[in-house]
Short mmCIF file of C-alpha atoms in Angstrom, two decimals:
data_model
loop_
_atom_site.label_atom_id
_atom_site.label_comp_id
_atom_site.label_asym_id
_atom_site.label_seq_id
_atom_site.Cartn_x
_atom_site.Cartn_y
_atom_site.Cartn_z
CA UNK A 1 -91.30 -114.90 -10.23
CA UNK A 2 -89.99 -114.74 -6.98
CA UNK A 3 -87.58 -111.84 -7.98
CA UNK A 4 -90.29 -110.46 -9.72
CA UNK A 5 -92.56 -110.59 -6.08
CA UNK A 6 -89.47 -109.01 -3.65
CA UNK A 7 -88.64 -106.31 -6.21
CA UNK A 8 -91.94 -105.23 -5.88
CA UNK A 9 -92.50 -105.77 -1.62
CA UNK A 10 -88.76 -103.81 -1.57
CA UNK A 11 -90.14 -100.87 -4.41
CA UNK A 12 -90.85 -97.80 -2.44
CA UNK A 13 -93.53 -96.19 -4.63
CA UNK A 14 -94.22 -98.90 -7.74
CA UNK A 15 -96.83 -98.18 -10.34
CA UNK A 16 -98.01 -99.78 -13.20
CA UNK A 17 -98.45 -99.37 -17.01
CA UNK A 18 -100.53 -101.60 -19.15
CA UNK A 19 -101.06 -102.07 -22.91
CA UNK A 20 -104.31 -104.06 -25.01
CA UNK A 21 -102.42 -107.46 -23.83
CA UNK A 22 -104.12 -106.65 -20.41
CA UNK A 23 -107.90 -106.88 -22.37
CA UNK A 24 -107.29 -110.14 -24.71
CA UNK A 25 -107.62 -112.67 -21.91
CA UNK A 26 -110.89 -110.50 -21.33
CA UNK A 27 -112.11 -110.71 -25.32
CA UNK A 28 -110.86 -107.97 -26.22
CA UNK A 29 -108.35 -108.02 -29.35
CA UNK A 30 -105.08 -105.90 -29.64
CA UNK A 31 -104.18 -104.08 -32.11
CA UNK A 32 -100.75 -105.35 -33.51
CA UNK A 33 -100.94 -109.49 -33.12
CA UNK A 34 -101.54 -111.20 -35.67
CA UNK A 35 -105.25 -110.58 -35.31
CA UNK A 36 -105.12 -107.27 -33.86
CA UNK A 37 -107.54 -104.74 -34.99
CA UNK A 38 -104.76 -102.91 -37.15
CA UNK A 39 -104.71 -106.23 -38.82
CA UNK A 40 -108.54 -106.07 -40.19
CA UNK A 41 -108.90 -102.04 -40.32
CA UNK A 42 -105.89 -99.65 -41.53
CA UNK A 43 -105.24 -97.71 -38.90
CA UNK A 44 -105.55 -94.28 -41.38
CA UNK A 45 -109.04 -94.88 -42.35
CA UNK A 46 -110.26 -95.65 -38.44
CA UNK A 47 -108.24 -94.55 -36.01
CA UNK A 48 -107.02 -91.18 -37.06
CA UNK A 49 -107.78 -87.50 -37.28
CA UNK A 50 -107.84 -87.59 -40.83
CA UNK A 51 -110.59 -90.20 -41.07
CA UNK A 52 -112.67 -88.05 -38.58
CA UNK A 53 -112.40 -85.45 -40.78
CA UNK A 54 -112.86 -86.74 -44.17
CA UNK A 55 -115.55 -89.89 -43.72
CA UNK A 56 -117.12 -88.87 -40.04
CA UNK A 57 -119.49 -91.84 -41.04
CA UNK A 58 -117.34 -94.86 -42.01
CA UNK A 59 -115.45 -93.94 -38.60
CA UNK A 60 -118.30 -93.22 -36.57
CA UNK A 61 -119.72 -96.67 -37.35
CA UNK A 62 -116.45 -98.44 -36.99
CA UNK A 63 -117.12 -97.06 -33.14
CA UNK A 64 -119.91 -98.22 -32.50
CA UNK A 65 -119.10 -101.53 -33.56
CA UNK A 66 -116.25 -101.21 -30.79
CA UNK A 67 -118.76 -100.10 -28.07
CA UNK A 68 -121.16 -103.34 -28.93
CA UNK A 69 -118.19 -105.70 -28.70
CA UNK A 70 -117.62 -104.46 -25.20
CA UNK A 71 -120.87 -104.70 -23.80
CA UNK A 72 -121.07 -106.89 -20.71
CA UNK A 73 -117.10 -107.59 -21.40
CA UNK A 74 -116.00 -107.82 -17.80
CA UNK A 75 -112.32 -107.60 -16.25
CA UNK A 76 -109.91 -110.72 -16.24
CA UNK A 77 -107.38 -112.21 -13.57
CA UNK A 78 -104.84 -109.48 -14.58
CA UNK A 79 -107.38 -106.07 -14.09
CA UNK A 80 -108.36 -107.84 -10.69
CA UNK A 81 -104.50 -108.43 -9.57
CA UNK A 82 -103.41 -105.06 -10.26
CA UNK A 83 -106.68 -104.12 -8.29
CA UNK A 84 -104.98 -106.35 -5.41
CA UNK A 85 -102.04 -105.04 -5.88
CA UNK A 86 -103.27 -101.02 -5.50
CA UNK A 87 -105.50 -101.83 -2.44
CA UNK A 88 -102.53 -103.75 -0.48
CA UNK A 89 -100.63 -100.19 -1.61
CA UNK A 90 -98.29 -102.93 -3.37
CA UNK A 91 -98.57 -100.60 -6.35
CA UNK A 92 -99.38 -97.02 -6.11
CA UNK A 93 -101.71 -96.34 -9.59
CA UNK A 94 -101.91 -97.65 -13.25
CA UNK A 95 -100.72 -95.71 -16.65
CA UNK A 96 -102.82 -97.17 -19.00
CA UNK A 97 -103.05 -97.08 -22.86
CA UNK A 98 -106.03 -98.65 -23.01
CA UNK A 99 -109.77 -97.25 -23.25
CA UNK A 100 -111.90 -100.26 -22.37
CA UNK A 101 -112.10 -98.90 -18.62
CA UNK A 102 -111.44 -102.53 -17.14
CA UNK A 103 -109.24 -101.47 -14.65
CA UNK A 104 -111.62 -99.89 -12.96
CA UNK A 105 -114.47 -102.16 -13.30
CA UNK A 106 -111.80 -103.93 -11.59
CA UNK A 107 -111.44 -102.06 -8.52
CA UNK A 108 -108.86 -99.99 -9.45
CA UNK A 109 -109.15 -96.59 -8.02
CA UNK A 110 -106.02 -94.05 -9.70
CA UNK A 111 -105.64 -94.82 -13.33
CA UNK A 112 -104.68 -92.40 -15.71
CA UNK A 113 -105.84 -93.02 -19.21
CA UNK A 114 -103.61 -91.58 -21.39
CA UNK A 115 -105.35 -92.93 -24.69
CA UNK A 116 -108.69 -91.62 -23.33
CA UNK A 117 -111.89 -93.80 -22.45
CA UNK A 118 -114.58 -95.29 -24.71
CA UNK A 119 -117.21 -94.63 -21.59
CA UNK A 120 -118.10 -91.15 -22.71
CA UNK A 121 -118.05 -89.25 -26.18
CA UNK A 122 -118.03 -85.60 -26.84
CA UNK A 123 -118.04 -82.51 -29.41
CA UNK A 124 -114.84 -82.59 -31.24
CA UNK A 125 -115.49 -78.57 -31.55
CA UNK A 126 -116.17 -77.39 -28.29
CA UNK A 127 -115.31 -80.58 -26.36
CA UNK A 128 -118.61 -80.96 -24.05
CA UNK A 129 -119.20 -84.50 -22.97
CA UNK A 130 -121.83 -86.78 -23.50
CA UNK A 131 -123.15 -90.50 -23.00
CA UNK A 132 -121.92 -92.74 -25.48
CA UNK A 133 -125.62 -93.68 -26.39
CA UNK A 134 -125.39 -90.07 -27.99
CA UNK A 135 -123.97 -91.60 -31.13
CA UNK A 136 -126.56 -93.71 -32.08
CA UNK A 137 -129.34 -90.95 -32.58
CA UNK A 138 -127.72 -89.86 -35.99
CA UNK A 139 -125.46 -91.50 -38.53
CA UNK A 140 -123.09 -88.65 -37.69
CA UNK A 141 -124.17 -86.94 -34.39
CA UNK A 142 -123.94 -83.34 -33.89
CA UNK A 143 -123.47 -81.22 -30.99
CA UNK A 144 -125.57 -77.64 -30.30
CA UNK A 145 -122.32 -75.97 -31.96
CA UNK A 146 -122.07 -77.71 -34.73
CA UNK A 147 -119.23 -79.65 -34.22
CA UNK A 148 -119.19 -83.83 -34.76
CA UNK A 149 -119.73 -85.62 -31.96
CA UNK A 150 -116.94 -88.58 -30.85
CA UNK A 151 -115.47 -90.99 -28.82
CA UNK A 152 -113.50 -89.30 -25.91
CA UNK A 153 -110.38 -90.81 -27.82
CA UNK A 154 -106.74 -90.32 -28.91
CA UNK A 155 -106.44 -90.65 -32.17
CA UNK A 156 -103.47 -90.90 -34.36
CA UNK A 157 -102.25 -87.69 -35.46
CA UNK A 158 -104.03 -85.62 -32.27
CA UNK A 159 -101.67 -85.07 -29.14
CA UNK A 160 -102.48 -86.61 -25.63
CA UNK A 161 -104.63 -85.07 -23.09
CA UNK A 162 -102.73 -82.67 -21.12
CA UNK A 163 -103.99 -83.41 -17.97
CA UNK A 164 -103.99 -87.29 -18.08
CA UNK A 165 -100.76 -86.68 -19.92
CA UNK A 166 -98.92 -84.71 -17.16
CA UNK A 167 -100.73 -87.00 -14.01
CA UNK A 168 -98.64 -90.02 -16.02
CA UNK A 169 -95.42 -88.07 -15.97
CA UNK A 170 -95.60 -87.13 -12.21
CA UNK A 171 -96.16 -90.75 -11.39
CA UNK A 172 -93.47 -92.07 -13.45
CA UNK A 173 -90.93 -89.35 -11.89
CA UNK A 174 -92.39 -90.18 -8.45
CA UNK A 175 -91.52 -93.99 -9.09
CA UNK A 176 -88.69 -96.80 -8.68
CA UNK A 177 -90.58 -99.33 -10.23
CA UNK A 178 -92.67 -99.84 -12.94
CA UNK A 179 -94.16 -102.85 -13.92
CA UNK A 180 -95.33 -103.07 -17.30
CA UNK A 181 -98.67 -105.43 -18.60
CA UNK A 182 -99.30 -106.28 -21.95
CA UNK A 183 -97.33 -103.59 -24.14
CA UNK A 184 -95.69 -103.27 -27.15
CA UNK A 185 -93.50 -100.29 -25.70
CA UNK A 186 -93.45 -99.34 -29.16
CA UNK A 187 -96.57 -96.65 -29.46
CA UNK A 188 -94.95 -92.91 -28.78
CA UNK A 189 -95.01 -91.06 -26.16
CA UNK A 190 -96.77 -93.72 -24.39
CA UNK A 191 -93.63 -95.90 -23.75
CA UNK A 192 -91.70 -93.01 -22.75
CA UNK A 193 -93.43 -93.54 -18.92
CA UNK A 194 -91.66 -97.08 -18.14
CA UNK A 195 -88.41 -95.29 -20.15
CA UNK A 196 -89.25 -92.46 -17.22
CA UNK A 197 -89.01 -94.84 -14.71
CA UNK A 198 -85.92 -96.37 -15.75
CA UNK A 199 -84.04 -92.62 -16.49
CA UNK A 200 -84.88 -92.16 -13.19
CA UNK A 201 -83.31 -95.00 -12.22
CA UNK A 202 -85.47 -97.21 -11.22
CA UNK A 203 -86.71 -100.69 -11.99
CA UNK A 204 -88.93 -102.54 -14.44
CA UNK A 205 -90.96 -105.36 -14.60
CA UNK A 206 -92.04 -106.85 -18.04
CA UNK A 207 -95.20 -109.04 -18.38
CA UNK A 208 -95.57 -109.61 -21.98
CA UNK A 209 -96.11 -112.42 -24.68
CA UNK A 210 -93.66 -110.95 -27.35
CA UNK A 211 -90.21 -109.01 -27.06
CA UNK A 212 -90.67 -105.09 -26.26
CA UNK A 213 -87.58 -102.70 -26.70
CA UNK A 214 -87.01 -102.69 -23.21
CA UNK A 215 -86.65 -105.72 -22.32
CA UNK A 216 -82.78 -106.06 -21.71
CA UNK A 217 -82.94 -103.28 -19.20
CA UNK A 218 -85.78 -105.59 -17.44
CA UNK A 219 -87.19 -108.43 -15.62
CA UNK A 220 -88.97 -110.06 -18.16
CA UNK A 221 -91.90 -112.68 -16.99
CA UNK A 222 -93.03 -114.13 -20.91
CA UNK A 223 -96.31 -115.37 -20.70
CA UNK A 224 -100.10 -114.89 -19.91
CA UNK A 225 -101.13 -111.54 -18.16
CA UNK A 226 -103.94 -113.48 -15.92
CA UNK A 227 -101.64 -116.41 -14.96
CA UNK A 228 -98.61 -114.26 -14.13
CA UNK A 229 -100.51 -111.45 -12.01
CA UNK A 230 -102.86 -114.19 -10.63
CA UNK A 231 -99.61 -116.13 -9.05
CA UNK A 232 -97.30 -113.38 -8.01
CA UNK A 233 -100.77 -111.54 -6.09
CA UNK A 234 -100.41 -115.05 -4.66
CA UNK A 235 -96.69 -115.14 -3.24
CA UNK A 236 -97.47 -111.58 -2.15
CA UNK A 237 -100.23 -112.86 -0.49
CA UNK A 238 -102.77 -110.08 -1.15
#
């Protein structure tokens, strides 16, 4: 821990990148544990492009079941460190591959969400937004054009917003340290922004309860999320 705190008081511009294992400690599940979500629902019939396509419905509901599990779910120890962390200018944003918008519930004020957010929905056709409460007025929503109306969501088999997508990359390219919360590393391209980092030559900073690919290129703190970030916002003293 304490090489863990002076790499990142000694990182010139450090940012972070979290995965679901950032959300469990907040009751939110992950997706590849044991009782991740991938676990109870194949990934192909909710999670994907094809499911959108072919049952709009069955994946439809299987959202709005998502957006009633995270009512009045509020951000853990880890969401408020990184928070800390950002407003002491400790760390200077958050990647994230999550879609719960925690982090900024937290107090977080640059995240990029690469994966998209469950807080809004929109036409998969013509891609105007609306309020998530827009789902629940049909069993399958439709916009003015026609086209089905979503979660604001990557799914498997669609690429990741450009934007968000090239706001990640800049960071990464911009940074000598990256400390990583709660990922796999193992979803593409995702885990090519901590590889970024480290190309770049820089440093990383694992926080994770399993292995992840990178971990002999990194510091590796095994463990809790909450308890780790709670105790090194501590020795920084933030």
């Amino acid at each position: 821990m304490e090489r863990a705190v002076k790499m990142l008081l000694e990182a010139r511009h450090a940012i972070a990148f979290t995965g679901a294992g950032v959300s469990t400690e907040s009751g939110i599940p992950d997706f590849r544990g044991k009782t991740g979500l991938w676990e109870q629902y194949p990934v192909e019939k909710v999670a994907s492009r094809r499911a959108l396509v072919e049952n709009p419905a069955f994946f439809l509901n299987f959202y709005r079941e998502r957006f009633k599990s995270y009512a009045g779910v509020k951000p853990n120890p880890a969401h408020e460190a990184l928070a800390r962390m950002e407003k002491a200018g400790i760390i200077k944003g958050i990647v994230t591959q999550n879609i719960d918008g925690l982090h900024q519930k937290a107090g977080s004020k640059n995240v990029v969400e690469i994966h998209g957010t469950l807080n809004r929905v929109r036409c998969d056709r013509c891609l105007k937004y609306y309020l998530p409460e827009k789902l629940d007025e049909e069993e399958v929503p439709r916009c003015n054009c026609g086209g089905v109306i979503r979660p604001d969501v990557v799914l498997f088999g669609e690429a990741l917003p450009r934007r968000e997508w090239q706001r990640a990359l800049e960071l990464a390219q911009r940074s000598d340290l990256v400390l990583v919360v709660g990922s796999s590393l193992v979803v593409t391209p995702a885990n090519q922004i901590p590889g970024l980092v480290l190309l770049e030559g820089g440093k990383a900073i694992i926080v994770n309860k399993e292995p992840t690919p990178l971990d002999d290129q990194a510091l590796v703190l095994r463990g809790y999320a909450g308890e780790i970030l709670s105790r090194m916002v501590e020795m920084l003293g933030v």
